[in-house]
Amino acid sequence: MTDIIRTINTRDPGEKEFHQAVQEVIESIKPVLDQNPQYRQEAVLDRIVEPERITTFRVPWLDDQGNVRVNRGFNIEMSSAIGPYKGALRYHPSVNQSILKFLAFEQTFKNALTTLPLGGGASGSDFEPKGKSDDEVMRFCQSFMAELFHHIGANTDIPAPDIGVGAREIGYLFGMFKKLSNEFTGALTGKGINWGGSLIRPQAAGYGCVYFAAEMLATRNIGLEGQTCLVSGSGNVAQHTAEKLVELGARVVTLSDSSGYIYDAGGIDRDKLAYVKHLKNIRRGRIKDYAEKYPSTVYTNADYSLDYNPLWSHRAVCAFPCATQNEINDKDAYNLINNNIKLVCEGASMPCTPEAVDIFLERNVLFASGKAANAGGVAVSGLELVQNSMRLNWMGEEVDKRLQIIMKDIHNTCLGAAEQYGTPGNYVNGANIAGFVKVVEAMLDQGLV
Ligand code: NDP
């Protein structure tokens, strides 16, 4: 175990997701540290794993029955080396300091890869929006923002949608931010298109993930057209990953939520996807309803007592885990490989366990970590901020074109860094190394702060 892993294990015992995210980066950057002794002398690792600031706060709110409810809010400001803190805002019962520190840590390197001047952060709460009325969600968001607004701002810290936070939540949060700060600035991204949002922002993480996958496949002369693809999740990233795959002629056969998954052998086409969007974004229903609407589909309940997820046992060429962290383990990895998988592209943040990643790399499966593959979300958030400060809106085509260029650049940057440090074709190492070097060089330029 390296010194830094020992330090974080001792200092923050129990933060297993954070430890996992740090471990992955540490393994990749060993050759960089060996070639740059000043990084060790300047203790950059000790500095980079310690958030610049953490705030936790009480979020009291009233439910529809008039009961007082209390949740816990967090804001992690991990690194401002290359720009204002920017990252995921997540509402999910599992949210704790470890999960948000892992997101903020990953985000720091992801943002560096986008070429945009954005630091890394994350915020959120253990609030569960599922099953709450719009009024309850609004009251919660307003209470959450009553504290968060002290910490965020267009030049300070800019939260963005993540699990459980979509257009509705960003709307309520922004409304309260504007009221409290008395200014209309881009302190949140994912805003509505009529009031400061960017076209293609909702689609960006999913579309970007598919653009990245297409670049990876092209290195082996494989196209997406006609390929069978497994997608997990049915939220923002999953919907838009599936949408772009369908547009490019691939056959998407699965989607899921935390209750179960659907397998549609005939393929989920545009019309079926429109149904999923309405089901999930408007009716806020469960993916099970898809199987009632399209009876040739097979629905399987989630069984968390199993040590594998049957979604990953179907025959396919590409897999896009787009739901949550650690949703593909070693057993799932072998099931995918035994069923012909050629590419695994992480739409979600850290959806594959370290054991699964090692198996993919050993078996020469094209594998991209979320840090690189889902960076399209934050990239277009960055473009939203540019449009906000210019006070104009670009056309959707313009944003999409920029997104494609950014994803291609990230792909090439990852390949270049992996090659330079002796692991050609290893996108995990490439993403970690390129992101790390950029952040660390900025830290060194700015002195011991
Ligand atoms: P959404 O809330 O829109 O969708 C999340 C999906 O994942 C839902 O289908 C949800 O099911 C499922 N899910 C969530 N938690 C679990 C769980 N513990 N077990 C099983 N299924 C689960 O979130 P997003 O699509 O925005 O985010 C998904 C992933 O993508 C996250 O890892 C996020 O960090 C990452 N990401 C998101 C970006 C964005 O722009 N939104 C950008 C970059 C990365 P259910 O409804 O039942 O909870």
PDB file of C-alpha atoms and ligand atoms in Angstrom, residues 88 90 92 94 103 110 128 130 161-165 201-202 205 232-238 256-259 280 285-286 304 322-325 347-350 374-375 377-378, ligand 1:
ATOM      1  CA  ALA A  88     -22.077  17.026  -9.712  1.00  0.00           C
ATOM      2  CA  ARG A  90     -26.573  14.628  -6.439  1.00  0.00           C
ATOM      3  CA  HIS A  92     -29.894  10.149  -3.518  1.00  0.00           C
ATOM      4  CA  SER A  94     -26.884   6.837  -0.530  1.00  0.00           C
ATOM      5  CA  LEU A 103     -17.175  12.496  -7.372  1.00  0.00           C
ATOM      6  CA  LYS A 110     -12.240  15.098 -15.754  1.00  0.00           C
ATOM      7  CA  GLU A 128     -34.676  11.005  -2.135  1.00  0.00           C
ATOM      8  CA  LYS A 130     -38.397   9.660  -5.965  1.00  0.00           C
ATOM      9  CA  PRO A 161     -27.124  18.000 -12.572  1.00  0.00           C
ATOM     10  CA  ASP A 162     -26.315  14.460 -11.467  1.00  0.00           C
ATOM     11  CA  ILE A 163     -28.359  11.565 -10.039  1.00  0.00           C
ATOM     12  CA  GLY A 164     -31.709  12.822  -8.745  1.00  0.00           C
ATOM     13  CA  VAL A 165     -31.089  16.364  -9.964  1.00  0.00           C
ATOM     14  CA  ARG A 201     -26.644  20.352 -22.259  1.00  0.00           C
ATOM     15  CA  PRO A 202     -29.208  17.665 -21.282  1.00  0.00           C
ATOM     16  CA  ALA A 205     -22.964  13.424 -21.217  1.00  0.00           C
ATOM     17  CA  SER A 232     -27.984   0.533 -17.904  1.00  0.00           C
ATOM     18  CA  GLY A 233     -29.969   3.265 -16.160  1.00  0.00           C
ATOM     19  CA  SER A 234     -32.863   5.172 -17.683  1.00  0.00           C
ATOM     20  CA  GLY A 235     -32.097   8.671 -16.461  1.00  0.00           C
ATOM     21  CA  ASN A 236     -30.431  11.553 -18.209  1.00  0.00           C
ATOM     22  CA  VAL A 237     -27.194   9.872 -19.264  1.00  0.00           C
ATOM     23  CA  ALA A 238     -28.781   6.541 -20.225  1.00  0.00           C
ATOM     24  CA  SER A 256     -32.804  -0.216 -16.192  1.00  0.00           C
ATOM     25  CA  ASP A 257     -33.655   1.558 -12.981  1.00  0.00           C
ATOM     26  CA  SER A 258     -33.014   0.580  -9.381  1.00  0.00           C
ATOM     27  CA  SER A 259     -36.073  -1.745  -9.423  1.00  0.00           C
ATOM     28  CA  LYS A 280     -39.089   8.885 -16.618  1.00  0.00           C
ATOM     29  CA  GLY A 285     -42.609   6.143 -13.432  1.00  0.00           C
ATOM     30  CA  ARG A 286     -40.658   2.885 -13.337  1.00  0.00           C
ATOM     31  CA  TYR A 304     -29.537  -7.387  -4.935  1.00  0.00           C
ATOM     32  CA  CYS A 322     -24.963   4.739 -17.226  1.00  0.00           C
ATOM     33  CA  ALA A 323     -26.630   4.328 -13.818  1.00  0.00           C
ATOM     34  CA  THR A 324     -24.348   4.516 -10.792  1.00  0.00           C
ATOM     35  CA  GLN A 325     -21.010   3.592  -9.192  1.00  0.00           C
ATOM     36  CA  GLY A 347     -21.399   6.858 -18.984  1.00  0.00           C
ATOM     37  CA  ALA A 348     -21.809   6.862 -15.195  1.00  0.00           C
ATOM     38  CA  SER A 349     -19.151   7.876 -12.675  1.00  0.00           C
ATOM     39  CA  MET A 350     -16.992   4.874 -11.644  1.00  0.00           C
ATOM     40  CA  ASN A 374     -18.696  11.181 -19.726  1.00  0.00           C
ATOM     41  CA  ALA A 375     -16.767  14.461 -19.722  1.00  0.00           C
ATOM     42  CA  GLY A 377     -21.598  16.737 -19.607  1.00  0.00           C
ATOM     43  CA  VAL A 378     -19.209  19.100 -17.905  1.00  0.00           C
TER      44      VAL A 378
HETATM   45  P1  NDP B   1     -30.475  10.197 -13.191  1.00  0.00           P
HETATM   46  O1  NDP B   1     -30.937  10.441 -11.822  1.00  0.00           O
HETATM   47  O2  NDP B   1     -31.086  10.937 -14.317  1.00  0.00           O
HETATM   48  O3  NDP B   1     -30.589   8.649 -13.538  1.00  0.00           O
HETATM   49  C1  NDP B   1     -29.945   7.697 -12.742  1.00  0.00           C
HETATM   50  C2  NDP B   1     -30.370   6.310 -13.203  1.00  0.00           C
HETATM   51  O4  NDP B   1     -29.593   5.340 -12.521  1.00  0.00           O
HETATM   52  C3  NDP B   1     -31.810   6.001 -12.874  1.00  0.00           C
HETATM   53  O5  NDP B   1     -32.300   5.114 -13.831  1.00  0.00           O
HETATM   54  C4  NDP B   1     -31.713   5.344 -11.499  1.00  0.00           C
HETATM   55  O6  NDP B   1     -32.780   4.486 -11.160  1.00  0.00           O
HETATM   56  C5  NDP B   1     -30.435   4.544 -11.673  1.00  0.00           C
HETATM   57  N1  NDP B   1     -29.791   4.375 -10.363  1.00  0.00           N
HETATM   58  C6  NDP B   1     -29.362   5.354  -9.533  1.00  0.00           C
HETATM   59  N2  NDP B   1     -28.830   4.842  -8.412  1.00  0.00           N
HETATM   60  C7  NDP B   1     -28.953   3.511  -8.553  1.00  0.00           C
HETATM   61  C8  NDP B   1     -28.585   2.420  -7.737  1.00  0.00           C
HETATM   62  N3  NDP B   1     -27.981   2.610  -6.541  1.00  0.00           N
HETATM   63  N4  NDP B   1     -28.837   1.172  -8.195  1.00  0.00           N
HETATM   64  C9  NDP B   1     -29.429   0.981  -9.401  1.00  0.00           C
HETATM   65  N5  NDP B   1     -29.790   1.987 -10.217  1.00  0.00           N
HETATM   66  C10 NDP B   1     -29.557   3.214  -9.803  1.00  0.00           C
HETATM   67  O7  NDP B   1     -28.880  10.437 -13.156  1.00  0.00           O
HETATM   68  P2  NDP B   1     -27.892  10.745 -14.367  1.00  0.00           P
HETATM   69  O8  NDP B   1     -28.309  10.004 -15.576  1.00  0.00           O
HETATM   70  O9  NDP B   1     -27.711  12.206 -14.432  1.00  0.00           O
HETATM   71  O10 NDP B   1     -26.535  10.150 -13.799  1.00  0.00           O
HETATM   72  C11 NDP B   1     -26.189   8.782 -13.965  1.00  0.00           C
HETATM   73  C12 NDP B   1     -24.692   8.626 -13.818  1.00  0.00           C
HETATM   74  O11 NDP B   1     -24.026   9.463 -14.780  1.00  0.00           O
HETATM   75  C13 NDP B   1     -24.120   9.036 -12.456  1.00  0.00           C
HETATM   76  O12 NDP B   1     -23.044   8.173 -12.151  1.00  0.00           O
HETATM   77  C14 NDP B   1     -23.575  10.434 -12.704  1.00  0.00           C
HETATM   78  O13 NDP B   1     -22.510  10.767 -11.812  1.00  0.00           O
HETATM   79  C15 NDP B   1     -23.069  10.317 -14.131  1.00  0.00           C
HETATM   80  N6  NDP B   1     -22.948  11.562 -14.864  1.00  0.00           N
HETATM   81  C16 NDP B   1     -24.035  12.379 -15.064  1.00  0.00           C
HETATM   82  C17 NDP B   1     -23.892  13.551 -15.796  1.00  0.00           C
HETATM   83  C18 NDP B   1     -25.050  14.441 -16.113  1.00  0.00           C
HETATM   84  O14 NDP B   1     -24.841  15.410 -16.843  1.00  0.00           O
HETATM   85  N7  NDP B   1     -26.239  14.182 -15.630  1.00  0.00           N
HETATM   86  C19 NDP B   1     -22.577  13.958 -16.321  1.00  0.00           C
HETATM   87  C20 NDP B   1     -21.538  13.021 -16.091  1.00  0.00           C
HETATM   88  C21 NDP B   1     -21.725  11.883 -15.365  1.00  0.00           C
HETATM   89  P3  NDP B   1     -33.903   4.982 -10.121  1.00  0.00           P
HETATM   90  O15 NDP B   1     -34.698   6.001 -10.868  1.00  0.00           O
HETATM   91  O16 NDP B   1     -34.644   3.766  -9.757  1.00  0.00           O
HETATM   92  O17 NDP B   1     -33.151   5.576  -8.952  1.00  0.00           O
END
